[in-house]
Coordinates of N, CA and C in Angstrom, one line a residue:
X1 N 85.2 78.3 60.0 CA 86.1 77.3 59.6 C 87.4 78.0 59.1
X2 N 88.4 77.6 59.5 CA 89.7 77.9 59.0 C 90.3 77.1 58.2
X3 N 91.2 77.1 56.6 CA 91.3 76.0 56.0 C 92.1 76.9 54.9
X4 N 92.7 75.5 54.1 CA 93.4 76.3 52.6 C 92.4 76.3 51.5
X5 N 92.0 76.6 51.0 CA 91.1 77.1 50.0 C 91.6 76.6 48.6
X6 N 91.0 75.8 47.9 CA 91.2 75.6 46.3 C 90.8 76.0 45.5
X7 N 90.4 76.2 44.2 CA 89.8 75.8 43.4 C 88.6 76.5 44.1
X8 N 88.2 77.8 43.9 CA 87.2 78.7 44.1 C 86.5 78.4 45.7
X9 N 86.1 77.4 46.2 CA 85.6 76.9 47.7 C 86.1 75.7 47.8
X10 N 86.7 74.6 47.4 CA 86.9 73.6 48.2 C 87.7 73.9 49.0
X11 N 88.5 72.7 49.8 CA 89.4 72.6 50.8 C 90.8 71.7 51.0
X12 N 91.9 72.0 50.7 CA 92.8 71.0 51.0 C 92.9 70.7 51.8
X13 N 92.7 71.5 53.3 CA 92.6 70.7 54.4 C 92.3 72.2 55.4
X14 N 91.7 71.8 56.6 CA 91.3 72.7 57.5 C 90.2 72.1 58.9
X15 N 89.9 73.1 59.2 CA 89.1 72.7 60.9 C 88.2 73.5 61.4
X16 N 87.3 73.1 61.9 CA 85.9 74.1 62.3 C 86.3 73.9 63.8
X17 N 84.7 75.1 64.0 CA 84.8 75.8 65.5 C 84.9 74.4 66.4
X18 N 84.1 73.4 65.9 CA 84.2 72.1 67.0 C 85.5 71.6 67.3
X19 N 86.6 71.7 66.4 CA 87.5 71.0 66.9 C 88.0 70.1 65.9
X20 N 87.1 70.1 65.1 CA 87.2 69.1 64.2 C 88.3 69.3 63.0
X21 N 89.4 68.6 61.9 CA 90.5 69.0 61.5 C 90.6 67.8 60.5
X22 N 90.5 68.4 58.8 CA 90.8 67.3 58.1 C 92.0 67.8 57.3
X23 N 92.2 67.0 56.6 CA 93.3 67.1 55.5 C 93.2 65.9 54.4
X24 N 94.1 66.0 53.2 CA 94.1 64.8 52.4 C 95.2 64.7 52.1
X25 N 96.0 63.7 51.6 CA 96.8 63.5 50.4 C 96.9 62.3 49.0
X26 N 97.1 62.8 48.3 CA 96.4 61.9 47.1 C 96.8 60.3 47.2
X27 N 96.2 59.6 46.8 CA 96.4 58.0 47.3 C 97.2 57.2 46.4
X28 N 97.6 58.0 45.7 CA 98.8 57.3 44.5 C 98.3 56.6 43.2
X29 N 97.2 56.2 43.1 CA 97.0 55.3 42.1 C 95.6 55.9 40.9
X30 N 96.5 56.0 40.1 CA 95.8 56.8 38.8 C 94.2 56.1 38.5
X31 N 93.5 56.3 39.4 CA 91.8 55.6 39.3 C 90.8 57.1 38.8
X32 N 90.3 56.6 37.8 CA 88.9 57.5 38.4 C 87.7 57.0 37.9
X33 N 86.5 57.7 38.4 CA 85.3 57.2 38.6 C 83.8 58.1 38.9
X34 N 82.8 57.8 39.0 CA 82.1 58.5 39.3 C 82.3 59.0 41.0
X35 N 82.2 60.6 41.1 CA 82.4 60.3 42.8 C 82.9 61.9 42.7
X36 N 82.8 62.7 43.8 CA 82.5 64.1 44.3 C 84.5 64.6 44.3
X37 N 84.9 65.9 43.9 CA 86.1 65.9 44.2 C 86.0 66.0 45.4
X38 N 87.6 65.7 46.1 CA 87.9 65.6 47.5 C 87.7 67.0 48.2
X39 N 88.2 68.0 47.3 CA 88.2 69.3 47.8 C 87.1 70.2 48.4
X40 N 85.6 69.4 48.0 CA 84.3 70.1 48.0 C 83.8 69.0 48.9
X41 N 84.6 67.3 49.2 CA 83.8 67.0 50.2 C 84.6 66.9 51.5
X42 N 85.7 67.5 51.6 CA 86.3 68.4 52.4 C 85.5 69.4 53.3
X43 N 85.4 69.8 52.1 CA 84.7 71.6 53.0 C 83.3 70.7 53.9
X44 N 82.3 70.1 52.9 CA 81.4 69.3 53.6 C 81.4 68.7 54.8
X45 N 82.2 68.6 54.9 CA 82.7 67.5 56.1 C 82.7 68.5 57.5
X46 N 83.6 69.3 57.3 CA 84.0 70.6 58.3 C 82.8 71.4 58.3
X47 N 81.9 71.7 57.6 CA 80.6 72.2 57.9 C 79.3 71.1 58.2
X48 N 79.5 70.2 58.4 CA 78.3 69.4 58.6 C 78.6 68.5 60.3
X49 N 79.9 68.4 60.7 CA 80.4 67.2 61.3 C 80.9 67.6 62.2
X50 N 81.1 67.5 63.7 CA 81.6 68.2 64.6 C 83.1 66.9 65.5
X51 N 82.7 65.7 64.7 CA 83.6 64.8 65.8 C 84.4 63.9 64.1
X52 N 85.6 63.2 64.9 CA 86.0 62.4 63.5 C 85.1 61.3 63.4
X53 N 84.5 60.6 64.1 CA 83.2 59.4 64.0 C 82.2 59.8 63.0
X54 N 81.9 60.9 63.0 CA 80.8 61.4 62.4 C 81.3 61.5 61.0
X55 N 82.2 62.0 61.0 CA 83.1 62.7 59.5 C 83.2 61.1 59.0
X56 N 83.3 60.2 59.7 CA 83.9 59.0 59.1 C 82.6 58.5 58.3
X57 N 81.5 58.5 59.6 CA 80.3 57.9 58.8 C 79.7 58.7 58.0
X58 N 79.9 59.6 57.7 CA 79.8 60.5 56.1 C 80.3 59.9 55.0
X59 N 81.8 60.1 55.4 CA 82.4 59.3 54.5 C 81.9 58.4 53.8
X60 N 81.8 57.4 54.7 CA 81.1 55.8 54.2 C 80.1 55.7 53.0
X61 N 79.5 57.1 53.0 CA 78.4 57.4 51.8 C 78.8 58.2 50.6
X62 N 79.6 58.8 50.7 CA 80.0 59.9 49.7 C 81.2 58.8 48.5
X63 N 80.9 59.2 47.5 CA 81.8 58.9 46.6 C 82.4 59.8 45.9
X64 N 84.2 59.3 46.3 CA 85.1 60.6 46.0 C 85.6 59.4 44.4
X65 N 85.9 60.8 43.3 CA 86.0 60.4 42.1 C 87.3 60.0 41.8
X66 N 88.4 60.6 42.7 CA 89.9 59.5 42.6 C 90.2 59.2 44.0
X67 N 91.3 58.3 44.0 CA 92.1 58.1 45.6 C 92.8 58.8 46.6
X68 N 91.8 59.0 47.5 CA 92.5 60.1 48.2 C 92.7 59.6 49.6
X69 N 93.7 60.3 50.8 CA 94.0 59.8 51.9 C 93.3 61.0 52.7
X70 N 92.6 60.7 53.6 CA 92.0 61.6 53.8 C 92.1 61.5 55.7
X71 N 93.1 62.3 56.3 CA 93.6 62.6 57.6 C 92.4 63.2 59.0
X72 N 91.9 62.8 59.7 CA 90.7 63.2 60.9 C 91.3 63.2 62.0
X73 N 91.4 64.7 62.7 CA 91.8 64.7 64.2 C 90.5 65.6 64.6
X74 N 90.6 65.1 66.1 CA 89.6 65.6 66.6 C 90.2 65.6 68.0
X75 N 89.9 66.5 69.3 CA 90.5 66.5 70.7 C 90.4 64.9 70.9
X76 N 89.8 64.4 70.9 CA 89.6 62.8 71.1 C 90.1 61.6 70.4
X77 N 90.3 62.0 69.3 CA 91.0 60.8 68.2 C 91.4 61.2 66.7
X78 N 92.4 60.2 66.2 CA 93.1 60.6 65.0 C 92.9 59.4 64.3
X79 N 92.5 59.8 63.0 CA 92.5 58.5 61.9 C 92.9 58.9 60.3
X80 N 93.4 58.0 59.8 CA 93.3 58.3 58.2 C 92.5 57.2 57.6
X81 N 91.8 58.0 56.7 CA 91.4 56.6 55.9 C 92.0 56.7 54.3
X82 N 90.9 55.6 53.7 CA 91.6 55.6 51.9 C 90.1 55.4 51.6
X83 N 89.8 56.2 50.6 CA 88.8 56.1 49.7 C 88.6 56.4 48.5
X84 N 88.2 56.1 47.4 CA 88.6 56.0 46.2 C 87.6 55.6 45.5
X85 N 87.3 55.6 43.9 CA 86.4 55.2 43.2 C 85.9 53.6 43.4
X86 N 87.4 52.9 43.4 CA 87.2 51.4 43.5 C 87.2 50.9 44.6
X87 N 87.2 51.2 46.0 CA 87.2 50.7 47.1 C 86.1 51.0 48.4
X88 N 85.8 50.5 49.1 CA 85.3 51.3 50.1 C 86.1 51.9 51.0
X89 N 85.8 52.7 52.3 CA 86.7 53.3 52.9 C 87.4 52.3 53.4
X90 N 88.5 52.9 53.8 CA 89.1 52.0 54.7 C 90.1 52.4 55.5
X91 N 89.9 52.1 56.8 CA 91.1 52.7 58.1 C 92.4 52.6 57.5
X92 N 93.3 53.3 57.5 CA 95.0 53.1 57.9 C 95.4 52.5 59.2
X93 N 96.3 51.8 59.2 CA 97.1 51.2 60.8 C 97.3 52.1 61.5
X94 N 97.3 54.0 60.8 CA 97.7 54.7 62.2 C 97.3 56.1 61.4
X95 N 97.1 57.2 61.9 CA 96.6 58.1 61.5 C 98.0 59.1 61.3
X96 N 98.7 58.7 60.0 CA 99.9 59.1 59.1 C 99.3 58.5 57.3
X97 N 99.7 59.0 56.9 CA 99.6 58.9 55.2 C 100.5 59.3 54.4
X98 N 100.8 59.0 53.5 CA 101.9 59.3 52.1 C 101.1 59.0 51.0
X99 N 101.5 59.3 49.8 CA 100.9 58.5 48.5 C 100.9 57.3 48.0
X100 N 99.9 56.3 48.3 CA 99.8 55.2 48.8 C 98.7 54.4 49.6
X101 N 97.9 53.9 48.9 CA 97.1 53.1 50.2 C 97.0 51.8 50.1
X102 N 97.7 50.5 49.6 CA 97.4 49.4 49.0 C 99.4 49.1 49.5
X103 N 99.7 48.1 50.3 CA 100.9 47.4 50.2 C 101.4 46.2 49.8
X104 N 102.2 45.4 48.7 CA 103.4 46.6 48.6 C 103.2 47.9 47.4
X105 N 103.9 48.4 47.4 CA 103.7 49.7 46.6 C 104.6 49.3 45.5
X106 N 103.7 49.1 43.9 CA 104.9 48.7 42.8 C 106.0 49.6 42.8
X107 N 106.9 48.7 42.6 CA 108.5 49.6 42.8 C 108.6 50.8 41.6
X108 N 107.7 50.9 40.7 CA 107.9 52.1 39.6 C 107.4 53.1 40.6
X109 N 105.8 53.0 41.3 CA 105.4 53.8 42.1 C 106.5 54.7 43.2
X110 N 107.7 53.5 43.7 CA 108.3 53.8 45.0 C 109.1 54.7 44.6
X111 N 109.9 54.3 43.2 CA 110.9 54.9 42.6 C 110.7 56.6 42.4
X112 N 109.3 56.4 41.8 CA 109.2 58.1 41.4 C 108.5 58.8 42.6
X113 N 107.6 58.6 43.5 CA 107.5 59.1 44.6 C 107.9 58.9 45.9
X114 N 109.0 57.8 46.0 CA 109.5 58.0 47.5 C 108.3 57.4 48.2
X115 N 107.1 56.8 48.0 CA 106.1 57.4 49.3 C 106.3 56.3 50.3
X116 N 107.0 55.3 50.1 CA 106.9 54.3 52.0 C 107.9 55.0 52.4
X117 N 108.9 55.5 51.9 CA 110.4 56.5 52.4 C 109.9 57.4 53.4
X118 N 108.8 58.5 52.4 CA 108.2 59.3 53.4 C 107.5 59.0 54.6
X119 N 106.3 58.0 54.6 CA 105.5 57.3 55.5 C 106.4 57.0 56.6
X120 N 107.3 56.5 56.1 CA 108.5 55.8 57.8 C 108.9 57.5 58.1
X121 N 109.3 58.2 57.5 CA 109.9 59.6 57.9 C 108.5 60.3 58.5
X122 N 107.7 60.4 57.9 CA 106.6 61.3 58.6 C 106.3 60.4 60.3
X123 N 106.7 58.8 60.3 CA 106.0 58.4 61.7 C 106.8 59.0 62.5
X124 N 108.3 58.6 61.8 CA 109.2 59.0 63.1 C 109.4 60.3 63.3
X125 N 108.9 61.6 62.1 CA 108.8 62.8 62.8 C 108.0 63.1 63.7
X126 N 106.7 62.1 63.9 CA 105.6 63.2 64.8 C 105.3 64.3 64.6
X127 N 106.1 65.2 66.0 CA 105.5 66.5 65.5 C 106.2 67.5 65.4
X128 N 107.7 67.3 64.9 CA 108.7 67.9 64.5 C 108.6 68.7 63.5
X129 N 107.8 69.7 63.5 CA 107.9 70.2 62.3 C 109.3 70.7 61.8
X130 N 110.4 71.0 61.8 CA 111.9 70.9 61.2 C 111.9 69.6 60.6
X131 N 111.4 68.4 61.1 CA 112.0 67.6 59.9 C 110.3 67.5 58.6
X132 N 109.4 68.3 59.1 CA 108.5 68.3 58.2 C 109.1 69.3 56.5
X133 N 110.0 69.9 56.5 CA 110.5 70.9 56.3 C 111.9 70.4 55.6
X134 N 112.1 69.3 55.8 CA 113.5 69.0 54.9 C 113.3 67.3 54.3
X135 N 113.9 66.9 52.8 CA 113.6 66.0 52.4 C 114.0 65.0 53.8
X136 N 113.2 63.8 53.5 CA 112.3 63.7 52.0 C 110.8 63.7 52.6
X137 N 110.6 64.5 53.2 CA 109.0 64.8 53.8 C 109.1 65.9 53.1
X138 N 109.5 67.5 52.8 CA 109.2 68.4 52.0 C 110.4 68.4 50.5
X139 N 109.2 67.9 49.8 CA 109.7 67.6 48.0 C 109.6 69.1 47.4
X140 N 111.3 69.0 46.7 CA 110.9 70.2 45.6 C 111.0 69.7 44.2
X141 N 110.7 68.6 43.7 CA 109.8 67.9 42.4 C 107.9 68.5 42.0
X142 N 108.8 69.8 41.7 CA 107.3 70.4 41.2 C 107.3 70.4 40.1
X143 N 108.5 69.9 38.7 CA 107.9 69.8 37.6 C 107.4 68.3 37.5
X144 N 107.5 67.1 38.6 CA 106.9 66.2 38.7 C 105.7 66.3 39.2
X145 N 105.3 67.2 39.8 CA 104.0 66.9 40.4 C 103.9 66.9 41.8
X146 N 104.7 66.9 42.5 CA 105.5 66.0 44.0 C 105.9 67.4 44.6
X147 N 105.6 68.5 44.4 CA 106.3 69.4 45.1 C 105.7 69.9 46.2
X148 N 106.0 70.1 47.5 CA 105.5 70.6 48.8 C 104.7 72.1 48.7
X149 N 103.5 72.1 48.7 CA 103.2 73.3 49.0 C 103.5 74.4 50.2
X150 N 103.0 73.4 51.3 CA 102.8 74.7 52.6 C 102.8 72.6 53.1
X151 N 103.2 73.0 54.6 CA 102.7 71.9 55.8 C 102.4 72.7 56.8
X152 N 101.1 71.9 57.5 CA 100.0 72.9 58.3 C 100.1 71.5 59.9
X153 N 100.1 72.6 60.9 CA 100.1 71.9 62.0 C 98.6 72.3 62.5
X154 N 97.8 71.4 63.0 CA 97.0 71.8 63.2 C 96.5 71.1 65.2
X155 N 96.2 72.2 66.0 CA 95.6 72.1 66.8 C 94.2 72.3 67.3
X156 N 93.4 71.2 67.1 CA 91.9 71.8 67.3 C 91.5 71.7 68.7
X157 N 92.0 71.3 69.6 CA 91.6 71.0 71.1 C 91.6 73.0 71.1
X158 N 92.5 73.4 70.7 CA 93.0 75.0 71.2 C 92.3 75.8 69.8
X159 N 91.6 75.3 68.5 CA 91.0 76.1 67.6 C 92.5 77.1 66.8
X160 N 93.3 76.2 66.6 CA 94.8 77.1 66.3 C 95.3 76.1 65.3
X161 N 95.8 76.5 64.3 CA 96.7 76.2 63.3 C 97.8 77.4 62.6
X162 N 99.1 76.2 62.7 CA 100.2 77.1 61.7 C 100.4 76.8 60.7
X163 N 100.6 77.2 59.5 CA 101.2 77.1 58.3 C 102.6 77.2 58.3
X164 N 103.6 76.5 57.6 CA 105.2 76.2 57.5 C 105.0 76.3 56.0
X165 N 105.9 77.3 56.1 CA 107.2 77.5 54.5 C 107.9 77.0 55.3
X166 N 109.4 76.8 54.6 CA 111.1 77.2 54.5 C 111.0 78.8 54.8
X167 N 111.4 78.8 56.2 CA 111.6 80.3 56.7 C 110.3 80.8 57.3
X168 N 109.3 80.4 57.3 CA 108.5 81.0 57.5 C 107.4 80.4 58.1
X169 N 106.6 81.0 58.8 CA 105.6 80.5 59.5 C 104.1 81.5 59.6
X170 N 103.1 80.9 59.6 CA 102.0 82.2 59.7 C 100.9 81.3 60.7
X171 N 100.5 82.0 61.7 CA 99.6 81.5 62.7 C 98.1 81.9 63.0
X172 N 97.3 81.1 62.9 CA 95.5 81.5 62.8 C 94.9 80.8 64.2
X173 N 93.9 81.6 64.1 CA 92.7 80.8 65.5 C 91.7 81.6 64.6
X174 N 90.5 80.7 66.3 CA 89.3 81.5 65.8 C 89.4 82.2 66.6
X175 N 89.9 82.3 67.8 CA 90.3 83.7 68.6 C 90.6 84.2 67.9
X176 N 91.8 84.9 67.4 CA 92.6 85.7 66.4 C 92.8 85.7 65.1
X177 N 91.8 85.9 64.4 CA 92.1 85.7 62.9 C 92.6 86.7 62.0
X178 N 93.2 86.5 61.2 CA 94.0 87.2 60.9 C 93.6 87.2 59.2
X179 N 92.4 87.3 58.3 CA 92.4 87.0 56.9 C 93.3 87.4 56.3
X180 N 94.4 87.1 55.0 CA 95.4 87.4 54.6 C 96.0 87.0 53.3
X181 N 97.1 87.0 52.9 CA 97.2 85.9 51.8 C 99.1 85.7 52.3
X182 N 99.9 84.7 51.7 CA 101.5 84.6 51.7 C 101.8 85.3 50.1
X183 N 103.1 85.4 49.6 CA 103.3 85.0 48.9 C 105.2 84.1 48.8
X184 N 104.8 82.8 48.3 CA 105.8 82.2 48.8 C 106.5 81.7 48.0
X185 N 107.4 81.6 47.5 CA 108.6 81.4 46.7 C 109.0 79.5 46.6
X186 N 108.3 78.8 46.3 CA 108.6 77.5 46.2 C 109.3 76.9 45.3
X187 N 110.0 75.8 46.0 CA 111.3 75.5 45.8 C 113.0 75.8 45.9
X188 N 112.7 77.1 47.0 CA 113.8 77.0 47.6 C 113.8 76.4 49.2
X189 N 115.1 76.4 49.6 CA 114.9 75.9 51.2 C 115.1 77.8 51.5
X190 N 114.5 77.6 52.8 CA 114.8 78.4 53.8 C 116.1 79.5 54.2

């Protein structure tokens, strides 16, 4: 498995030898509850699951302890769903996410995170990563919380993923791996 690493083993997001490719982003709404962090059923997911169907119907059983958006590609299909302490899972209209799973989004919400702003910006970027890379899809509001770490393109039909800074780029397979670490200067542009 290739993936970003948190918090001793979990996973912000990453992809096994199948093909398989998850990610998250938080779902906006300050819930919590009994239910596994996202990070550790992440990694789960990517070691137990080879297709996004399968990952899904995992899903369906696991209870994650806040709201999270949680992104599945696979050579065959793309989905997001929302799952959260108070809800069951549930599909997104398209496999894109922001912070947000419930519409409309209270306007305090919209105000401090931007997130339907981003959501229309992330559809229309596809797979532009340059505009992944400039507001308002990469935030530098890190003493809010909102700040862009890294954005990762991921190809699992080919077992390849890149990582994007500002300026920078770093490229993995399971052909070529390269174990390593960045160090990256956040919050400037490029």
């Amino acid at each position: 498995m290739i993936g970003m690493q948190d918090a001793a083993w979990g996973l912000l997001d990453g992809m096994n030898d199948a093909g398989l490719a998850v990610s998250l982003t938080f779902g906006g709404r300050f819930v919590h509850g009994p239910g596994f962090a996202v990070l550790v059923v992440l990694r789960y997911l990517l070691e137990t699951c080879t297709t996004v169907d399968e990952a899904v119907g995992r899903l369906k059983s696991l209870p994650v302890a806040i709201p999270q958006n949680v992104t599945l590609v696979d050579p065959e299909r793309a989905v997001t769903v929302f799952v959260g302490p108070d809800i069951s899972l549930t599909e997104a209209p398209d496999a894109c996410a922001a912070n947000h799973q419930h519409m409309p989004v209270p306007d305090e919400q919209e105000r401090f995170s931007r997130t339907q702003e981003r959501l229309s910006a992330v559809r229309a970027a596809g797979a532009d990563v340059a505009a992944m890379l400039k507001p308002p899809l990469y935030q530098f509001a890190y003493d809010e919380g909102l700040g862009t770490v890294y954005t990762a393109r991921y190809r699992p039909s080919e077992g390849r993923v890149t990582y994007y800074w500002p300026g920078e780029a770093w490229d993995q397979s399971f052909g070529d791996f390269a174990p390593g670490s960045r160090t990256v200067t956040l919050g400037q542009a490029g």
